[in-house]
PDB file of C-alpha atoms and ligand atoms in Angstrom:
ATOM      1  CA  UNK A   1     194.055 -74.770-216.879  1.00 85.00           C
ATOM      2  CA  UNK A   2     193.129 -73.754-213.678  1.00 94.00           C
ATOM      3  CA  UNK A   3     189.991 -72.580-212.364  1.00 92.00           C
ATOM      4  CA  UNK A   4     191.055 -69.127-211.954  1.00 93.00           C
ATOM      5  CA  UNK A   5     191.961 -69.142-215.727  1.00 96.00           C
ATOM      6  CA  UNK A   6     188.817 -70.540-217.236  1.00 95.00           C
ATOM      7  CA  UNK A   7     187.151 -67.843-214.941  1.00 95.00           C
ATOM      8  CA  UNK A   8     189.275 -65.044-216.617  1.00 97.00           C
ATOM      9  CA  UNK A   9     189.056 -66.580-219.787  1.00 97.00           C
ATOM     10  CA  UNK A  10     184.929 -66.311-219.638  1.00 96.00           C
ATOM     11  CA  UNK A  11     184.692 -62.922-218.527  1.00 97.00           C
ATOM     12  CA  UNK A  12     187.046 -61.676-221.306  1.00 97.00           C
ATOM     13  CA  UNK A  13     185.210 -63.352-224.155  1.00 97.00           C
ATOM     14  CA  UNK A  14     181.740 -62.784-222.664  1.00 96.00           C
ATOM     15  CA  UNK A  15     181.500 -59.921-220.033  1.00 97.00           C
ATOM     16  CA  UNK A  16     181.710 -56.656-222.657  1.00 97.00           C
ATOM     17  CA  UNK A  17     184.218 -54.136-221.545  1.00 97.00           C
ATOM     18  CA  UNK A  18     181.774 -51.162-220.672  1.00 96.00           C
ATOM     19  CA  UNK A  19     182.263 -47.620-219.729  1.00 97.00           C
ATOM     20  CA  UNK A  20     181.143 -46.884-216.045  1.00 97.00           C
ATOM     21  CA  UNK A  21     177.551 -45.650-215.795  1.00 96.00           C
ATOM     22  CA  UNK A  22     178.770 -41.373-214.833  1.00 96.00           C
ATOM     23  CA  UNK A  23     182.216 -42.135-214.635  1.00 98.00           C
ATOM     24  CA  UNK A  24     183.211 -42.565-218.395  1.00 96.00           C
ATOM     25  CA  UNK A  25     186.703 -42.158-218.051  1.00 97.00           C
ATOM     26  CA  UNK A  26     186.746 -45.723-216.591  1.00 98.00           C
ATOM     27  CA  UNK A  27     185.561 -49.077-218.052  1.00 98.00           C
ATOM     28  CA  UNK A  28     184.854 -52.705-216.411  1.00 98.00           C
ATOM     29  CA  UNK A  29     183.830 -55.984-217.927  1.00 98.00           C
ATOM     30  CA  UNK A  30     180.173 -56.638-216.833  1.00 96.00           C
ATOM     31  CA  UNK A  31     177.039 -58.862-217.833  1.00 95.00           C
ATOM     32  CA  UNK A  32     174.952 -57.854-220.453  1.00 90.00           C
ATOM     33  CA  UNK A  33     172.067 -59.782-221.806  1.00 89.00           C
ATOM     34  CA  UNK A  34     173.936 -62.232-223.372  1.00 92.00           C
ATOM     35  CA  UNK A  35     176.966 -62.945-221.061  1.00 93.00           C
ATOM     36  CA  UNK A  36     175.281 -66.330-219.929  1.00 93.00           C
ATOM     37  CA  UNK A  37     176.836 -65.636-216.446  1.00 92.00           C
ATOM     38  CA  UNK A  38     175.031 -68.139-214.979  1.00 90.00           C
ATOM     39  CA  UNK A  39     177.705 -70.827-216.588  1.00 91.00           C
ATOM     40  CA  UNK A  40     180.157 -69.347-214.236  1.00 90.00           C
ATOM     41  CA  UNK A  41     177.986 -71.342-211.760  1.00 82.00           C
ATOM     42  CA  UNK A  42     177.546 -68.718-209.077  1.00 64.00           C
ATOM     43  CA  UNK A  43     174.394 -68.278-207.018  1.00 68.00           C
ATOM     44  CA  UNK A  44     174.433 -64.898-207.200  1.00 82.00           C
ATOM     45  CA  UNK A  45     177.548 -62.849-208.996  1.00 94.00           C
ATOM     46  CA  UNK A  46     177.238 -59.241-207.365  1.00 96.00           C
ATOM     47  CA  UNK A  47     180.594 -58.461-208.811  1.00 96.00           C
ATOM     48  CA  UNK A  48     179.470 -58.763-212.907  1.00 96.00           C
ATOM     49  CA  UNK A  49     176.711 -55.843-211.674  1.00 96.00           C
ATOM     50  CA  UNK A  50     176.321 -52.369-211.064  1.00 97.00           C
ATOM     51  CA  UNK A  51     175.795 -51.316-207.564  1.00 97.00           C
ATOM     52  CA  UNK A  52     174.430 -47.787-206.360  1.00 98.00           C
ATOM     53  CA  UNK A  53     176.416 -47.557-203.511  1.00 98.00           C
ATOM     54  CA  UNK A  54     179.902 -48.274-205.145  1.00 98.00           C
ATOM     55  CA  UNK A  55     178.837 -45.843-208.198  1.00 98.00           C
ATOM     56  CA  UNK A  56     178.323 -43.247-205.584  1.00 98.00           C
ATOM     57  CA  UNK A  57     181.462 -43.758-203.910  1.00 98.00           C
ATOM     58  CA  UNK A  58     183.784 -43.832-207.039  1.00 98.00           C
ATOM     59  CA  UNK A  59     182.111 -40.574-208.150  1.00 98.00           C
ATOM     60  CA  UNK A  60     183.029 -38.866-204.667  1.00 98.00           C
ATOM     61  CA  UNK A  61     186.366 -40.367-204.429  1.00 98.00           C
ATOM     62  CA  UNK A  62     187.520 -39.245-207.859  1.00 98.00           C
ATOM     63  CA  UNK A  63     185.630 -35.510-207.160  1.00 98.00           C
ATOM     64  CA  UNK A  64     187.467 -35.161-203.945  1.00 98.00           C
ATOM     65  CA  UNK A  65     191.132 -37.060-204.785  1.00 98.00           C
ATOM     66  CA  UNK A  66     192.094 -34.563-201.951  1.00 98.00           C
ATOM     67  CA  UNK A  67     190.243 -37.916-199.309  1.00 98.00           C
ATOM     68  CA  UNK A  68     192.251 -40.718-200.626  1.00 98.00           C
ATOM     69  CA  UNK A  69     195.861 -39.147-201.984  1.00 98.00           C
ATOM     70  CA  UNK A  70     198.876 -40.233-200.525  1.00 98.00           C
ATOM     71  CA  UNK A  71     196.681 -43.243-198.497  1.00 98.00           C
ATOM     72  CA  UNK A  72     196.581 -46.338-198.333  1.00 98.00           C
ATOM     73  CA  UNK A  73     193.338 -47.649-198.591  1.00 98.00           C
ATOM     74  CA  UNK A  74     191.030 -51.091-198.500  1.00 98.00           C
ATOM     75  CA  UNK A  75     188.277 -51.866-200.860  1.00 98.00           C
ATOM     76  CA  UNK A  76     185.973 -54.229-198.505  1.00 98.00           C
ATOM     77  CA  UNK A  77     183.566 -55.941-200.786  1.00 98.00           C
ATOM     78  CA  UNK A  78     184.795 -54.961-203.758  1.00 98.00           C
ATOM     79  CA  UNK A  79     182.934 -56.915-206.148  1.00 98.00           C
ATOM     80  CA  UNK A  80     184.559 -55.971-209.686  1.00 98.00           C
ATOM     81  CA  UNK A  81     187.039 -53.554-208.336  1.00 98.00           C
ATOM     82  CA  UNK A  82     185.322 -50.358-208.896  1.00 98.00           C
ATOM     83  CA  UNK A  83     185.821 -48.660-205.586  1.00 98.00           C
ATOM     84  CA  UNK A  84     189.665 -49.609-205.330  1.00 98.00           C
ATOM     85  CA  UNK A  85     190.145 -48.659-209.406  1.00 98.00           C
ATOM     86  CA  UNK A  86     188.694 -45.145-208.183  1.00 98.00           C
ATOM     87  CA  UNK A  87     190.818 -44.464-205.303  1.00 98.00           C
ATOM     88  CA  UNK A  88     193.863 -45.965-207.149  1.00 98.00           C
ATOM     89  CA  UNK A  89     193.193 -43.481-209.731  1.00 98.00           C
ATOM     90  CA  UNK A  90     192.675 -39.996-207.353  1.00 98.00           C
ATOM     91  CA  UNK A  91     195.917 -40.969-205.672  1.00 98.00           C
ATOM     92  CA  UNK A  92     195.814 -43.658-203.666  1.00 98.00           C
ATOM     93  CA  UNK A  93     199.654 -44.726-202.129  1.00 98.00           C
ATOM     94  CA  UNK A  94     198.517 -48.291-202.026  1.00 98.00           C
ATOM     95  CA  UNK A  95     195.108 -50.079-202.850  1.00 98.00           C
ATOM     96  CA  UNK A  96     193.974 -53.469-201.456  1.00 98.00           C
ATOM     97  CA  UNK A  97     190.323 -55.386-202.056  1.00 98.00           C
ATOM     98  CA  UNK A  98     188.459 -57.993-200.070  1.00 98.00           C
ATOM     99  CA  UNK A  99     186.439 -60.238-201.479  1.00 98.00           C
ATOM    100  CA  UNK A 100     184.444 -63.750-200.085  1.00 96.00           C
ATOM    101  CA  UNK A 101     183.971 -64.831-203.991  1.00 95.00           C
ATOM    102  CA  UNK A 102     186.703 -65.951-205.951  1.00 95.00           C
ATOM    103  CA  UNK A 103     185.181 -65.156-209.587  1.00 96.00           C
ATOM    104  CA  UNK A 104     184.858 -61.640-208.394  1.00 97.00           C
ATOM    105  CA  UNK A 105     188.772 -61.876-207.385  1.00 97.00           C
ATOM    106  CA  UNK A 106     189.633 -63.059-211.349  1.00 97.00           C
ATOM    107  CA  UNK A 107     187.198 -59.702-212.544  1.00 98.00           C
ATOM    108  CA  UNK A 108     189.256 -57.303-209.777  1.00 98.00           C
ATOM    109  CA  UNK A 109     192.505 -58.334-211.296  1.00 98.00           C
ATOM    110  CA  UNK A 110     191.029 -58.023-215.032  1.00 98.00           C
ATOM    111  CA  UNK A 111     189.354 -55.139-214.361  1.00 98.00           C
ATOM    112  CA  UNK A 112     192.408 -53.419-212.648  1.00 98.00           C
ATOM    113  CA  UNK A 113     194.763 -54.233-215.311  1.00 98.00           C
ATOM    114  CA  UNK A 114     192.238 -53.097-217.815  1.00 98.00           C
ATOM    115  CA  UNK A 115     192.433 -49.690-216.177  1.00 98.00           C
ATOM    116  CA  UNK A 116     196.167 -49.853-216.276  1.00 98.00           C
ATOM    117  CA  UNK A 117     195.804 -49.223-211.902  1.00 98.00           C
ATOM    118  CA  UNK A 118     197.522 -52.039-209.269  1.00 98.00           C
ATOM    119  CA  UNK A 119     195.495 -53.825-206.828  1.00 97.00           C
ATOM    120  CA  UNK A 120     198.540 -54.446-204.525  1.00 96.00           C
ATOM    121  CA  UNK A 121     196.643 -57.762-202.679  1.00 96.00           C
ATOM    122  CA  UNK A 122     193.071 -58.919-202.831  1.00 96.00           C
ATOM    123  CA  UNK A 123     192.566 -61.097-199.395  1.00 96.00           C
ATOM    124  CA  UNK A 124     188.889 -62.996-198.505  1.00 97.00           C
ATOM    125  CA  UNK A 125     186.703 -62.409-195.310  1.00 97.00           C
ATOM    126  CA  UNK A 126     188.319 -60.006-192.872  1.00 97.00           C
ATOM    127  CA  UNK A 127     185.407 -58.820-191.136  1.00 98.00           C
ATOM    128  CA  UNK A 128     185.830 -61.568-188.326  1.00 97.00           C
ATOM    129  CA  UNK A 129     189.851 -60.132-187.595  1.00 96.00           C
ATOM    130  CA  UNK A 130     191.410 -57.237-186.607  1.00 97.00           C
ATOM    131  CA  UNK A 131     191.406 -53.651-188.065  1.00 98.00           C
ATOM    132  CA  UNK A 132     193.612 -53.759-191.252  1.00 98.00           C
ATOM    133  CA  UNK A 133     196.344 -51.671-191.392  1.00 97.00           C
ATOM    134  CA  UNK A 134     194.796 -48.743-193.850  1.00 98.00           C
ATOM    135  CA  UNK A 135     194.538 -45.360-193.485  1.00 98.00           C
ATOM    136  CA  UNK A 136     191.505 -45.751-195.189  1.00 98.00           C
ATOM    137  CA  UNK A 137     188.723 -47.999-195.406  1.00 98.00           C
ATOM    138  CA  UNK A 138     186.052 -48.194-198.464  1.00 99.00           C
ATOM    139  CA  UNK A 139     182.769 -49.472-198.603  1.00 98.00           C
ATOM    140  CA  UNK A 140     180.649 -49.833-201.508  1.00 98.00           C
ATOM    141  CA  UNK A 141     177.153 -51.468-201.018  1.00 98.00           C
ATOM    142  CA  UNK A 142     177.832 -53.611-198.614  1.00 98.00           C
ATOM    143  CA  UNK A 143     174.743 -53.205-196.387  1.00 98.00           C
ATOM    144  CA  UNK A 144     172.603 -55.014-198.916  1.00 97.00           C
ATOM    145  CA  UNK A 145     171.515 -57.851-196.122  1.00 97.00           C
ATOM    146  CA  UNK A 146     170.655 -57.936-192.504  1.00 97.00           C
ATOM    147  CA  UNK A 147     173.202 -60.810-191.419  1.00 97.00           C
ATOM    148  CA  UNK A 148     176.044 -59.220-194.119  1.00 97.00           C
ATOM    149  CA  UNK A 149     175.289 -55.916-192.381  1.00 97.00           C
ATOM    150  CA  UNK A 150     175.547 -56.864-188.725  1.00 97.00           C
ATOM    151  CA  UNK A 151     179.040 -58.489-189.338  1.00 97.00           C
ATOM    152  CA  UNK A 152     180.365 -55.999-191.158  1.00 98.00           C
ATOM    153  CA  UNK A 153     179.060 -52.620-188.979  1.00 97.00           C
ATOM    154  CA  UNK A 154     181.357 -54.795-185.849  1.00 97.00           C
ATOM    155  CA  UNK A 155     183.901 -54.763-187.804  1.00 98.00           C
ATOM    156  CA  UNK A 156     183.502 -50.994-189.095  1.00 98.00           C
ATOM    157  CA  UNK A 157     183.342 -50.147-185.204  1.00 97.00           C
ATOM    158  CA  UNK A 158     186.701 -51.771-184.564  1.00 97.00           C
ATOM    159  CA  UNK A 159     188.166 -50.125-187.419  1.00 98.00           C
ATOM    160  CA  UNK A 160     187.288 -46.694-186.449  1.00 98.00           C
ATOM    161  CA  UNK A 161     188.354 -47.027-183.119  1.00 97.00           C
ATOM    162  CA  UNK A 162     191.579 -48.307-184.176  1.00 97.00           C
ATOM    163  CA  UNK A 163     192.069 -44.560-186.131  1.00 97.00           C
ATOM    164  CA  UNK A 164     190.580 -45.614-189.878  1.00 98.00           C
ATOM    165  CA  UNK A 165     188.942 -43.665-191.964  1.00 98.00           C
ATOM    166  CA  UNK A 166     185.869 -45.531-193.100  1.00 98.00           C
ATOM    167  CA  UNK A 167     183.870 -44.324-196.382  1.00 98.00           C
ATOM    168  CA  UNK A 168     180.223 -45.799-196.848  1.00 98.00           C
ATOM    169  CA  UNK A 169     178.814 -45.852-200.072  1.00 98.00           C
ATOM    170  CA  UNK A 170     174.408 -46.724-200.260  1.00 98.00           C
ATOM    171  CA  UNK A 171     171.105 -46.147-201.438  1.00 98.00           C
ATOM    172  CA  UNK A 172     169.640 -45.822-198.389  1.00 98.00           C
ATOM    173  CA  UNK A 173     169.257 -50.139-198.095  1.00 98.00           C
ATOM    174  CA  UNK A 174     166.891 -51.281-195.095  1.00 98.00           C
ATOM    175  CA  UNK A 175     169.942 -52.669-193.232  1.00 98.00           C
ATOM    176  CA  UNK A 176     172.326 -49.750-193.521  1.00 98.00           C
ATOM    177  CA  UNK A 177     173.150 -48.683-190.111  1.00 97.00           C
ATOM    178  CA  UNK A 178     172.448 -44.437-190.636  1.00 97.00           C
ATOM    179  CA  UNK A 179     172.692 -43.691-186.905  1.00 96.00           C
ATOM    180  CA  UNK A 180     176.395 -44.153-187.772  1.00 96.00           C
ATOM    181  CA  UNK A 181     176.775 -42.229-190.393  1.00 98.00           C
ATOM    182  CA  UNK A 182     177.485 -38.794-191.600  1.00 98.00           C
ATOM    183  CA  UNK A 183     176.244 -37.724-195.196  1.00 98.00           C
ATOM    184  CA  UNK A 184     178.839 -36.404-197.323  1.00 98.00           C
ATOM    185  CA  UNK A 185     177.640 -36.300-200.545  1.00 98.00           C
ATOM    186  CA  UNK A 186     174.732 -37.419-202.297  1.00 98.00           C
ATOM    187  CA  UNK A 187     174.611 -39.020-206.514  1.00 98.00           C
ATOM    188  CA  UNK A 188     172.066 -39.847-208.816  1.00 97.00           C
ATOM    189  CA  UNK A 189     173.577 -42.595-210.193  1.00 97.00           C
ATOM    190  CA  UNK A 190     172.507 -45.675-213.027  1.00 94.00           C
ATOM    191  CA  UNK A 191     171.905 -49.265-210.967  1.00 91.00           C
ATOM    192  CA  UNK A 192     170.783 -51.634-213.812  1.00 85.00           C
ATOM    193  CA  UNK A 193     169.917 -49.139-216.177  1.00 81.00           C
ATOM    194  CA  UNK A 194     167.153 -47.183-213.641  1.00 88.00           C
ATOM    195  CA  UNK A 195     168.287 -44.197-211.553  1.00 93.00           C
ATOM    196  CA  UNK A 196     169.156 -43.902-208.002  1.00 97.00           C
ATOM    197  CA  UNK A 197     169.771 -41.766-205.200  1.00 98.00           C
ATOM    198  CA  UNK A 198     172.701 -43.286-203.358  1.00 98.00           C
ATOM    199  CA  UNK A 199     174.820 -41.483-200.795  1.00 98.00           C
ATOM    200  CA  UNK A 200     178.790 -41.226-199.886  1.00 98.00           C
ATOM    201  CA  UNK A 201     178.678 -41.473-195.669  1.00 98.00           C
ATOM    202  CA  UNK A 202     181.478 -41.310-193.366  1.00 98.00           C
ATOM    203  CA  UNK A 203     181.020 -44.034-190.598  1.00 98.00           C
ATOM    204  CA  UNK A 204     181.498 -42.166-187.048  1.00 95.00           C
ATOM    205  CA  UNK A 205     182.305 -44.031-184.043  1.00 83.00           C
ATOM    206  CA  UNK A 206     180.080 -45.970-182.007  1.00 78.00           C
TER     207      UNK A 206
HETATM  208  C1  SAM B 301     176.545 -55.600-203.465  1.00 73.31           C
HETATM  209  S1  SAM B 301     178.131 -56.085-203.917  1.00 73.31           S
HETATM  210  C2  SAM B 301     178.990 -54.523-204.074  1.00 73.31           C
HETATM  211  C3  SAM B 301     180.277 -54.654-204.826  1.00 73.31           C
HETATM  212  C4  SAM B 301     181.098 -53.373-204.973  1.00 73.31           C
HETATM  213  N1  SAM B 301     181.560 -52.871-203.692  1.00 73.31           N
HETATM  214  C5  SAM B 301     180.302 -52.309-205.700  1.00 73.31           C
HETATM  215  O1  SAM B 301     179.787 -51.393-205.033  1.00 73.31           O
HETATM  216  O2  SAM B 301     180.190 -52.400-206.923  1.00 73.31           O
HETATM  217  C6  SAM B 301     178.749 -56.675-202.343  1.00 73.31           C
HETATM  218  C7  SAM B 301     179.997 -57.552-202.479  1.00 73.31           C
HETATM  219  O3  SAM B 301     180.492 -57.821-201.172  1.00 73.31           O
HETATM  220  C8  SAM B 301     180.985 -59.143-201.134  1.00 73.31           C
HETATM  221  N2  SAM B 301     180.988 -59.554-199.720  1.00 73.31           N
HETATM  222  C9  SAM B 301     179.948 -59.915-198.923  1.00 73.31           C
HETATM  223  N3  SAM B 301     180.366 -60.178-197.680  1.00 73.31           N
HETATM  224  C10 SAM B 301     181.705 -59.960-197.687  1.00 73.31           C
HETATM  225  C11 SAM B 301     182.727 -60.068-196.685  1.00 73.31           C
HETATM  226  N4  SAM B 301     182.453 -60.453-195.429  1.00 73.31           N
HETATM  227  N5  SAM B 301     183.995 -59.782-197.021  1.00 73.31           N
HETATM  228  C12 SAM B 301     184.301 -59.406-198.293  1.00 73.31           C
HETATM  229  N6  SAM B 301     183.385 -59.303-199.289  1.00 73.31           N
HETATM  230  C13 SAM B 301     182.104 -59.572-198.978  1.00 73.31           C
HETATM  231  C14 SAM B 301     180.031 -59.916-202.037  1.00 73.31           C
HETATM  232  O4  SAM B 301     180.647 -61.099-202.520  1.00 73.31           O
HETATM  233  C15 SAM B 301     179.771 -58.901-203.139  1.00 73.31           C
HETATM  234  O5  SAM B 301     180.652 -59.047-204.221  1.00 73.31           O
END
């Protein structure tokens, strides 16, 4: 079996499918108390978690289908999919997810097909190339640390000037670059149970 396998395998059987926190009409395997994650061996898996900023995001996308239909779009950071899953579902023409951890590719795929959506490709790192070629770029709580955020604003800049649209989903994090941004919308969403104010930005160029 490979490693991929034994990773889906373990989330199936111990990662409870669970209806998303505002968003019922969607549902994702993620921890609960008793998931023993931490035999997956991971440091730290973001992806089996709830996360303001991508709440906040999949709200707004699936409220305004009218900023995703017909486009194809990129999850950055996905995590467990959420953010893609959403835009797939208002409309998207064609969704893609990056991801630097490879459990949290097995969960995209599981929790893609578990929402009966396509995840066309899910690449790793692409902050350090060239703007991808999206109409549409999503961002979900990915300005959660200062050396994550500096990488991946350099990247945002090159993306916007290269004609994408770039979506920002946060709760207001200490590294989140606000100068760029334009609120949107704002959510009081459920991270880990507790509520939070987490905004939907649109990233403006530099
Ligand atoms: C805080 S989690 C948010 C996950 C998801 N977007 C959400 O809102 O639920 C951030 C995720 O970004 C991933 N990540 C960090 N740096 C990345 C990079 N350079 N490229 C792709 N993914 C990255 C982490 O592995 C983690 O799963």
């Amino acid at each position: 079996m490979t490693k991929a396998a034994a990773v889906a395998d373990f989330i199936r059987a111990h990662l409870p499918v669970t209806a998303v926190p505002g968003i019922p009409a969607l549902k994702l395997h993620k921890a609960g108390s008793a998931s023993g994650i931490g035999r997956l061996g991971e440091a730290a898996p973001y992806w089996a978690y709830w996360w303001a900023g991508g709440l906040a995001l999949a709200r707004y996308l699936l409220d305004h289908p009218e900023q995703v239909g017909g486009r194809r779009v990129l999850d950055l950071g996905a995590g467990s999919g959420l953010v893609g899953i959403a835009a797939a579902r208002a409309g998207a023409a064609q969704v893609t997810a990056s991801e630097i951890d490879p459990n949290a590719c097995v969960a995209i795929a599981l929790n893609a097909a578990l929402n009966r959506v396509a995840i066309a490709d899910i690449t790793g790192d692409m902050t350090q190339g060239a703007a991808p070629a999206v109409d549409l770029l999503l961002v979900g709580d990915l300005f959660y640390d200062p050396y994550v955020a500096t990488r991946v604003t350099a990247f945002l800049d090159r993306c916007v000037a290269a004609g994408v649209t770039v979506l920002v989903g946060d709760p207001w994090r200490a590294p989140l670059p606000v100068e760029r941004l334009v609120l949107r919308a704002a959510y009081e969403v459920a991270e880990a149970g507790a509520p939070k104010r987490a905004g939907v930005f649109a990233y403006r160029p530099g």
